[in-house]
PDB file of C-alpha atoms in Angstrom:
ATOM      1  CA  UNK A 102      81.624 103.849 112.040  1.00 47.00           C
ATOM      2  CA  UNK A 103      78.319 103.322 113.788  1.00 46.00           C
ATOM      3  CA  UNK A 104      75.303 105.622 113.726  1.00 54.00           C
ATOM      4  CA  UNK A 105      75.021 107.696 116.900  1.00 52.00           C
ATOM      5  CA  UNK A 106      71.678 109.449 116.485  1.00 58.00           C
ATOM      6  CA  UNK A 107      69.415 110.803 113.732  1.00 71.00           C
ATOM      7  CA  UNK A 108      68.493 114.419 113.009  1.00 85.00           C
ATOM      8  CA  UNK A 109      66.123 115.879 110.403  1.00 91.00           C
ATOM      9  CA  UNK A 110      67.366 118.060 107.600  1.00 94.00           C
ATOM     10  CA  UNK A 111      65.872 121.372 108.750  1.00 93.00           C
ATOM     11  CA  UNK A 112      67.292 120.970 112.244  1.00 94.00           C
ATOM     12  CA  UNK A 113      70.683 120.307 110.706  1.00 96.00           C
ATOM     13  CA  UNK A 114      70.591 123.530 108.722  1.00 95.00           C
ATOM     14  CA  UNK A 115      69.800 125.548 111.860  1.00 95.00           C
ATOM     15  CA  UNK A 116      71.967 123.786 114.419  1.00 95.00           C
ATOM     16  CA  UNK A 117      74.637 121.962 112.419  1.00 96.00           C
ATOM     17  CA  UNK A 118      77.474 122.740 114.855  1.00 96.00           C
ATOM     18  CA  UNK A 119      75.570 121.429 117.884  1.00 95.00           C
ATOM     19  CA  UNK A 120      74.738 118.251 115.982  1.00 95.00           C
ATOM     20  CA  UNK A 121      78.305 117.826 114.674  1.00 96.00           C
ATOM     21  CA  UNK A 122      79.697 118.184 118.195  1.00 95.00           C
ATOM     22  CA  UNK A 123      77.661 115.120 119.234  1.00 93.00           C
ATOM     23  CA  UNK A 124      79.678 112.946 116.851  1.00 94.00           C
ATOM     24  CA  UNK A 125      83.147 111.551 117.441  1.00 94.00           C
ATOM     25  CA  UNK A 126      86.072 110.427 115.242  1.00 94.00           C
ATOM     26  CA  UNK A 127      84.637 106.880 115.278  1.00 91.00           C
ATOM     27  CA  UNK A 128      80.866 107.547 115.327  1.00 91.00           C
ATOM     28  CA  UNK A 129      78.814 109.613 112.904  1.00 92.00           C
ATOM     29  CA  UNK A 130      75.475 111.380 113.150  1.00 94.00           C
ATOM     30  CA  UNK A 131      72.895 110.718 110.433  1.00 94.00           C
ATOM     31  CA  UNK A 132      71.056 113.641 108.862  1.00 95.00           C
ATOM     32  CA  UNK A 133      67.634 112.515 107.640  1.00 95.00           C
ATOM     33  CA  UNK A 134      65.021 113.866 105.303  1.00 92.00           C
ATOM     34  CA  UNK A 135      61.643 112.600 104.143  1.00 88.00           C
ATOM     35  CA  UNK A 136      59.377 112.871 101.129  1.00 82.00           C
ATOM     36  CA  UNK A 137      55.952 111.961 102.490  1.00 78.00           C
ATOM     37  CA  UNK A 138      56.718 112.184 106.226  1.00 75.00           C
ATOM     38  CA  UNK A 139      56.525 108.437 106.556  1.00 79.00           C
ATOM     39  CA  UNK A 140      59.820 107.143 105.136  1.00 87.00           C
ATOM     40  CA  UNK A 141      63.084 108.789 106.210  1.00 91.00           C
ATOM     41  CA  UNK A 142      66.284 108.755 104.178  1.00 93.00           C
ATOM     42  CA  UNK A 143      69.824 109.290 105.388  1.00 94.00           C
ATOM     43  CA  UNK A 144      71.146 112.009 103.083  1.00 95.00           C
ATOM     44  CA  UNK A 145      74.167 113.213 105.080  1.00 96.00           C
ATOM     45  CA  UNK A 146      76.589 111.934 107.681  1.00 95.00           C
ATOM     46  CA  UNK A 147      78.769 114.041 109.937  1.00 96.00           C
ATOM     47  CA  UNK A 148      81.630 113.003 112.201  1.00 96.00           C
ATOM     48  CA  UNK A 149      84.707 114.495 113.766  1.00 96.00           C
ATOM     49  CA  UNK A 150      87.804 114.237 111.575  1.00 96.00           C
ATOM     50  CA  UNK A 151      90.047 111.227 112.123  1.00 94.00           C
ATOM     51  CA  UNK A 152      93.393 111.202 110.237  1.00 93.00           C
ATOM     52  CA  UNK A 153      93.470 107.401 109.931  1.00 92.00           C
ATOM     53  CA  UNK A 154      89.898 107.117 108.637  1.00 90.00           C
ATOM     54  CA  UNK A 155      89.553 110.375 106.719  1.00 93.00           C
ATOM     55  CA  UNK A 156      93.078 111.474 105.848  1.00 90.00           C
ATOM     56  CA  UNK A 157      93.204 109.686 102.472  1.00 90.00           C
ATOM     57  CA  UNK A 158      89.688 110.530 101.302  1.00 90.00           C
ATOM     58  CA  UNK A 159      89.470 112.873  98.299  1.00 92.00           C
ATOM     59  CA  UNK A 160      87.624 115.900  99.605  1.00 93.00           C
ATOM     60  CA  UNK A 161      86.960 119.610  99.391  1.00 95.00           C
ATOM     61  CA  UNK A 162      87.745 121.890 102.307  1.00 96.00           C
ATOM     62  CA  UNK A 163      85.458 124.555 103.702  1.00 97.00           C
ATOM     63  CA  UNK A 164      86.277 126.795 106.635  1.00 97.00           C
ATOM     64  CA  UNK A 165      83.943 126.691 109.586  1.00 96.00           C
ATOM     65  CA  UNK A 166      83.098 130.362 109.082  1.00 96.00           C
ATOM     66  CA  UNK A 167      82.206 129.785 105.415  1.00 97.00           C
ATOM     67  CA  UNK A 168      80.054 126.775 106.311  1.00 97.00           C
ATOM     68  CA  UNK A 169      78.300 128.788 108.998  1.00 96.00           C
ATOM     69  CA  UNK A 170      77.438 131.501 106.484  1.00 96.00           C
ATOM     70  CA  UNK A 171      76.259 129.105 103.754  1.00 97.00           C
ATOM     71  CA  UNK A 172      75.187 125.955 105.571  1.00 97.00           C
ATOM     72  CA  UNK A 173      72.334 125.119 103.200  1.00 96.00           C
ATOM     73  CA  UNK A 174      74.404 125.738 100.063  1.00 96.00           C
ATOM     74  CA  UNK A 175      77.332 123.549 101.125  1.00 97.00           C
ATOM     75  CA  UNK A 176      75.109 120.843 102.619  1.00 97.00           C
ATOM     76  CA  UNK A 177      73.090 120.519  99.412  1.00 95.00           C
ATOM     77  CA  UNK A 178      76.258 120.458  97.305  1.00 94.00           C
ATOM     78  CA  UNK A 179      77.690 117.697  99.504  1.00 95.00           C
ATOM     79  CA  UNK A 180      74.471 115.725  99.268  1.00 94.00           C
ATOM     80  CA  UNK A 181      73.725 116.213  95.558  1.00 90.00           C
ATOM     81  CA  UNK A 182      77.270 115.985  94.146  1.00 88.00           C
ATOM     82  CA  UNK A 183      78.200 113.017  96.311  1.00 89.00           C
ATOM     83  CA  UNK A 184      81.431 114.592  97.572  1.00 92.00           C
ATOM     84  CA  UNK A 185      83.258 114.515 100.892  1.00 94.00           C
ATOM     85  CA  UNK A 186      83.575 117.883 102.612  1.00 96.00           C
ATOM     86  CA  UNK A 187      86.049 118.586 105.405  1.00 97.00           C
ATOM     87  CA  UNK A 188      85.216 121.498 107.687  1.00 97.00           C
ATOM     88  CA  UNK A 189      88.354 123.219 108.968  1.00 97.00           C
ATOM     89  CA  UNK A 190      88.824 125.289 112.088  1.00 96.00           C
ATOM     90  CA  UNK A 191      91.917 127.506 112.086  1.00 94.00           C
ATOM     91  CA  UNK A 192      93.011 125.600 108.958  1.00 92.00           C
ATOM     92  CA  UNK A 193      92.924 122.285 110.799  1.00 96.00           C
ATOM     93  CA  UNK A 194      90.415 119.523 109.884  1.00 96.00           C
ATOM     94  CA  UNK A 195      87.564 119.452 112.408  1.00 97.00           C
ATOM     95  CA  UNK A 196      84.525 117.703 110.865  1.00 97.00           C
ATOM     96  CA  UNK A 197      83.796 115.446 107.911  1.00 97.00           C
ATOM     97  CA  UNK A 198      80.465 115.695 106.074  1.00 97.00           C
ATOM     98  CA  UNK A 199      79.632 112.943 103.581  1.00 96.00           C
ATOM     99  CA  UNK A 200      76.632 111.862 101.520  1.00 94.00           C
ATOM    100  CA  UNK A 201      74.370 109.484 103.415  1.00 93.00           C
ATOM    101  CA  UNK A 202      73.612 105.899 102.493  1.00 92.00           C
ATOM    102  CA  UNK A 203      70.149 106.708 101.075  1.00 92.00           C
ATOM    103  CA  UNK A 204      70.924 109.679  98.835  1.00 91.00           C
ATOM    104  CA  UNK A 205      70.184 107.873  95.565  1.00 89.00           C
ATOM    105  CA  UNK A 206      67.000 106.300  96.889  1.00 91.00           C
ATOM    106  CA  UNK A 207      65.779 109.665  98.200  1.00 90.00           C
ATOM    107  CA  UNK A 208      66.623 111.437  94.944  1.00 88.00           C
ATOM    108  CA  UNK A 209      64.959 108.710  92.867  1.00 88.00           C
ATOM    109  CA  UNK A 210      61.755 108.980  94.918  1.00 89.00           C
ATOM    110  CA  UNK A 211      61.890 112.772  94.601  1.00 87.00           C
ATOM    111  CA  UNK A 212      62.243 112.513  90.829  1.00 86.00           C
ATOM    112  CA  UNK A 213      59.678 109.727  90.526  1.00 87.00           C
ATOM    113  CA  UNK A 214      62.052 107.260  88.845  1.00 85.00           C
ATOM    114  CA  UNK A 215      63.874 104.086  89.795  1.00 86.00           C
ATOM    115  CA  UNK A 216      67.367 104.200  91.183  1.00 84.00           C
ATOM    116  CA  UNK A 217      68.679 102.399  88.110  1.00 85.00           C
ATOM    117  CA  UNK A 218      67.095 104.926  85.759  1.00 82.00           C
ATOM    118  CA  UNK A 219      68.433 107.785  87.827  1.00 78.00           C
ATOM    119  CA  UNK A 220      71.971 106.391  87.740  1.00 79.00           C
ATOM    120  CA  UNK A 221      71.812 105.887  83.967  1.00 80.00           C
ATOM    121  CA  UNK A 222      70.610 109.445  83.452  1.00 74.00           C
ATOM    122  CA  UNK A 223      73.350 110.790  85.721  1.00 73.00           C
ATOM    123  CA  UNK A 224      76.022 108.863  83.830  1.00 74.00           C
ATOM    124  CA  UNK A 225      74.713 109.984  80.453  1.00 72.00           C
ATOM    125  CA  UNK A 226      74.255 113.594  81.537  1.00 64.00           C
ATOM    126  CA  UNK A 227      76.620 116.471  80.904  1.00 60.00           C
ATOM    127  CA  UNK A 228      78.061 116.320  84.413  1.00 58.00           C
ATOM    128  CA  UNK A 229      78.743 112.609  84.089  1.00 58.00           C
ATOM    129  CA  UNK A 230      80.481 113.151  80.755  1.00 62.00           C
ATOM    130  CA  UNK A 231      82.596 115.926  82.199  1.00 65.00           C
ATOM    131  CA  UNK A 232      83.631 113.761  85.130  1.00 59.00           C
ATOM    132  CA  UNK A 233      84.532 110.829  82.878  1.00 61.00           C
ATOM    133  CA  UNK A 234      86.477 113.140  80.586  1.00 64.00           C
ATOM    134  CA  UNK A 235      88.444 114.459  83.534  1.00 63.00           C
ATOM    135  CA  UNK A 236      88.998 110.901  84.751  1.00 62.00           C
ATOM    136  CA  UNK A 237      90.372 109.909  81.360  1.00 61.00           C
ATOM    137  CA  UNK A 238      92.635 112.972  81.264  1.00 58.00           C
ATOM    138  CA  UNK A 239      93.834 112.252  84.790  1.00 58.00           C
ATOM    139  CA  UNK A 240      94.546 108.647  83.808  1.00 59.00           C
ATOM    140  CA  UNK A 241      96.441 109.829  80.719  1.00 56.00           C
ATOM    141  CA  UNK A 242      98.437 112.329  82.761  1.00 57.00           C
ATOM    142  CA  UNK A 243      99.150 109.596  85.270  1.00 60.00           C
ATOM    143  CA  UNK A 244     100.392 107.261  82.522  1.00 60.00           C
ATOM    144  CA  UNK A 245     102.565 110.016  81.075  1.00 60.00           C
ATOM    145  CA  UNK A 246     104.071 110.698  84.478  1.00 62.00           C
ATOM    146  CA  UNK A 247     104.679 106.987  84.943  1.00 65.00           C
ATOM    147  CA  UNK A 248     106.360 106.730  81.536  1.00 61.00           C
ATOM    148  CA  UNK A 249     108.546 109.738  82.363  1.00 61.00           C
ATOM    149  CA  UNK A 250     109.554 108.190  85.688  1.00 65.00           C
ATOM    150  CA  UNK A 251     110.342 104.840  84.037  1.00 66.00           C
ATOM    151  CA  UNK A 252     112.406 106.593  81.349  1.00 66.00           C
ATOM    152  CA  UNK A 253     114.355 108.478  84.000  1.00 64.00           C
ATOM    153  CA  UNK A 254     115.024 105.258  85.910  1.00 68.00           C
ATOM    154  CA  UNK A 255     116.179 103.551  82.710  1.00 69.00           C
ATOM    155  CA  UNK A 256     118.599 106.412  82.009  1.00 68.00           C
ATOM    156  CA  UNK A 257     119.979 106.163  85.542  1.00 65.00           C
ATOM    157  CA  UNK A 258     120.395 102.401  85.192  1.00 71.00           C
ATOM    158  CA  UNK A 259     122.177 102.882  81.864  1.00 69.00           C
ATOM    159  CA  UNK A 260     124.518 105.439  83.433  1.00 68.00           C
ATOM    160  CA  UNK A 261     125.264 103.074  86.313  1.00 69.00           C
ATOM    161  CA  UNK A 262     126.061 100.230  83.891  1.00 74.00           C
ATOM    162  CA  UNK A 263     128.433 102.506  81.942  1.00 76.00           C
ATOM    163  CA  UNK A 264     130.169 103.586  85.140  1.00 75.00           C
ATOM    164  CA  UNK A 265     130.486  99.950  86.216  1.00 75.00           C
ATOM    165  CA  UNK A 266     132.031  98.946  82.879  1.00 81.00           C
ATOM    166  CA  UNK A 267     134.515 101.826  83.087  1.00 76.00           C
ATOM    167  CA  UNK A 268     135.402 100.921  86.668  1.00 78.00           C
ATOM    168  CA  UNK A 269     136.003  97.285  85.718  1.00 77.00           C
ATOM    169  CA  UNK A 270     138.205  98.384  82.800  1.00 77.00           C
ATOM    170  CA  UNK A 271     140.244 100.649  85.080  1.00 78.00           C
ATOM    171  CA  UNK A 272     140.627  97.774  87.547  1.00 82.00           C
ATOM    172  CA  UNK A 273     141.835  95.413  84.789  1.00 81.00           C
ATOM    173  CA  UNK A 274     144.364  98.011  83.559  1.00 79.00           C
ATOM    174  CA  UNK A 275     145.656  98.474  87.096  1.00 82.00           C
ATOM    175  CA  UNK A 276     146.060  94.711  87.543  1.00 83.00           C
ATOM    176  CA  UNK A 277     147.934  94.416  84.233  1.00 84.00           C
ATOM    177  CA  UNK A 278     150.235  97.292  85.223  1.00 81.00           C
ATOM    178  CA  UNK A 279     150.868  95.591  88.543  1.00 84.00           C
ATOM    179  CA  UNK A 280     151.703  92.280  86.833  1.00 84.00           C
ATOM    180  CA  UNK A 281     154.099  94.011  84.393  1.00 83.00           C
ATOM    181  CA  UNK A 282     155.838  95.819  87.241  1.00 85.00           C
ATOM    182  CA  UNK A 283     156.194  92.529  89.092  1.00 83.00           C
ATOM    183  CA  UNK A 284     157.653  90.762  86.034  1.00 83.00           C
ATOM    184  CA  UNK A 285     160.093  93.613  85.379  1.00 83.00           C
ATOM    185  CA  UNK A 286     161.219  93.595  89.007  1.00 83.00           C
ATOM    186  CA  UNK A 287     161.817  89.832  88.871  1.00 85.00           C
ATOM    187  CA  UNK A 288     163.810  90.181  85.650  1.00 82.00           C
ATOM    188  CA  UNK A 289     165.893  93.002  87.111  1.00 81.00           C
ATOM    189  CA  UNK A 290     166.662  90.969  90.237  1.00 82.00           C
ATOM    190  CA  UNK A 291     167.612  87.933  88.164  1.00 80.00           C
ATOM    191  CA  UNK A 292     169.909  90.031  85.956  1.00 78.00           C
ATOM    192  CA  UNK A 293     171.555  91.638  89.003  1.00 78.00           C
ATOM    193  CA  UNK A 294     172.066  88.216  90.553  1.00 78.00           C
ATOM    194  CA  UNK A 295     173.582  86.935  87.333  1.00 77.00           C
ATOM    195  CA  UNK A 296     176.044  89.826  87.200  1.00 79.00           C
ATOM    196  CA  UNK A 297     176.831  89.479  90.907  1.00 75.00           C
ATOM    197  CA  UNK A 298     175.627  92.943  91.701  1.00 71.00           C
ATOM    198  CA  UNK A 299     173.269  91.732  94.352  1.00 55.00           C
ATOM    199  CA  UNK A 300     174.112  88.559  96.335  1.00 53.00           C
ATOM    200  CA  UNK A 301     171.456  85.928  95.845  1.00 50.00           C
ATOM    201  CA  UNK A 302     169.314  85.404  98.904  1.00 51.00           C
ATOM    202  CA  UNK A 303     168.787  81.690  99.350  1.00 45.00           C
ATOM    203  CA  UNK A 304     166.995  82.020 102.631  1.00 46.00           C
ATOM    204  CA  UNK A 305     169.502  79.560 104.294  1.00 46.00           C
ATOM    205  CA  UNK A 306     171.886  80.173 107.212  1.00 46.00           C
ATOM    206  CA  UNK A 307     175.007  82.167 106.172  1.00 50.00           C
ATOM    207  CA  UNK A 308     178.303  80.322 106.332  1.00 53.00           C
ATOM    208  CA  UNK A 309     180.242  81.661 109.405  1.00 53.00           C
ATOM    209  CA  UNK A 310     183.516  81.135 107.596  1.00 50.00           C
ATOM    210  CA  UNK A 311     182.428  83.353 104.733  1.00 55.00           C
ATOM    211  CA  UNK A 312     181.366  86.013 107.244  1.00 52.00           C
ATOM    212  CA  UNK A 313     184.699  85.869 109.038  1.00 50.00           C
ATOM    213  CA  UNK A 314     186.716  86.062 105.814  1.00 53.00           C
ATOM    214  CA  UNK A 315     184.680  89.025 104.599  1.00 53.00           C
ATOM    215  CA  UNK A 316     185.470  90.813 107.868  1.00 53.00           C
ATOM    216  CA  UNK A 317     189.256  90.169 107.486  1.00 54.00           C
ATOM    217  CA  UNK A 318     189.696  87.345 110.014  1.00 48.00           C
ATOM    218  CA  UNK A 319     192.141  84.519 109.273  1.00 51.00           C
ATOM    219  CA  UNK A 320     191.333  80.901 109.925  1.00 48.00           C
ATOM    220  CA  UNK A 321     193.627  79.619 112.790  1.00 52.00           C
ATOM    221  CA  UNK A 322     192.035  76.283 113.525  1.00 50.00           C
ATOM    222  CA  UNK A 323     191.552  73.153 111.489  1.00 52.00           C
ATOM    223  CA  UNK A 324     188.337  72.346 113.289  1.00 49.00           C
ATOM    224  CA  UNK A 325     185.107  72.708 111.498  1.00 51.00           C
ATOM    225  CA  UNK A 326     183.362  75.854 112.542  1.00 49.00           C
ATOM    226  CA  UNK A 327     179.797  75.657 113.747  1.00 50.00           C
ATOM    227  CA  UNK A 328     177.380  76.194 111.007  1.00 49.00           C
ATOM    228  CA  UNK A 329     179.860  75.148 108.313  1.00 48.00           C
ATOM    229  CA  UNK A 330     178.184  72.406 106.331  1.00 46.00           C
ATOM    230  CA  UNK A 331     180.927  71.978 103.773  1.00 47.00           C
ATOM    231  CA  UNK A 332     182.998  69.529 105.853  1.00 45.00           C
TER     232      UNK A 332
END
C-alpha cells in the first residue's frame, strides 16, 4: 500500500477519525512524530480494512467507541507493542492501525541508543522473555495437536485396512461357496443323467422319429423322415 498523506501525532490524537477516513483499503495514512522538530518518524499507519490484505493478520480488536474514548492509550499501545489493531464499527472491521516503519528508529533516538542495542534490550527484557515463552508453549501445543491428529488418522487407516481384509475374506468365502454349489450341481446332473432321470441335453436337433414314437404315432412309410440322420 502506498502512503497517501502524513499527519503529526498530536493531530492524530485529536482528529483520528477524520484522518482515518482519508485512507482507503489500498492506501494508508502515515502518522508522524518528531524528536527535535527536524526529523520526522512514521510511528503509525492507518487504512480502511481490506479482507484480502488484513484478514489473516494477527490483531487485537477495539470498538470505535472504545478507541474514541481512549485514543491516546490505544495508539501508544499499538505503537510501542508493535501490534496490529483493528477498529470495529457495529462489530464489523472498519480500520486497521499498525506500527509505522520508523518506530524502532524513533524509539532508539528517544532512548539515546542504537537500534541494535534497543532490539537486544527488548529481546532480553521481561516482555521479550514472556513472548518467547508463550511462543514456545504455542509451538508445543501445536506439535501436540499435530501428533494427536496424526494418531487419529493412523487409527482410521488401521480400521480401514481391517475392514478391507474382512471384506476380501468374505468375498473369497462367497466365491468358494459358489464354486462348491456349481460342482455339486454338475455332479447331481451327471448322476441324474446316468440313472436316466433327466434326458441328456446334447444341444443337437431332436430326432423326429423319436418324437413321433413318444407321442404314440406308428411309422407307415419306409422313407427316411426329414431330420433323421440314422439312415
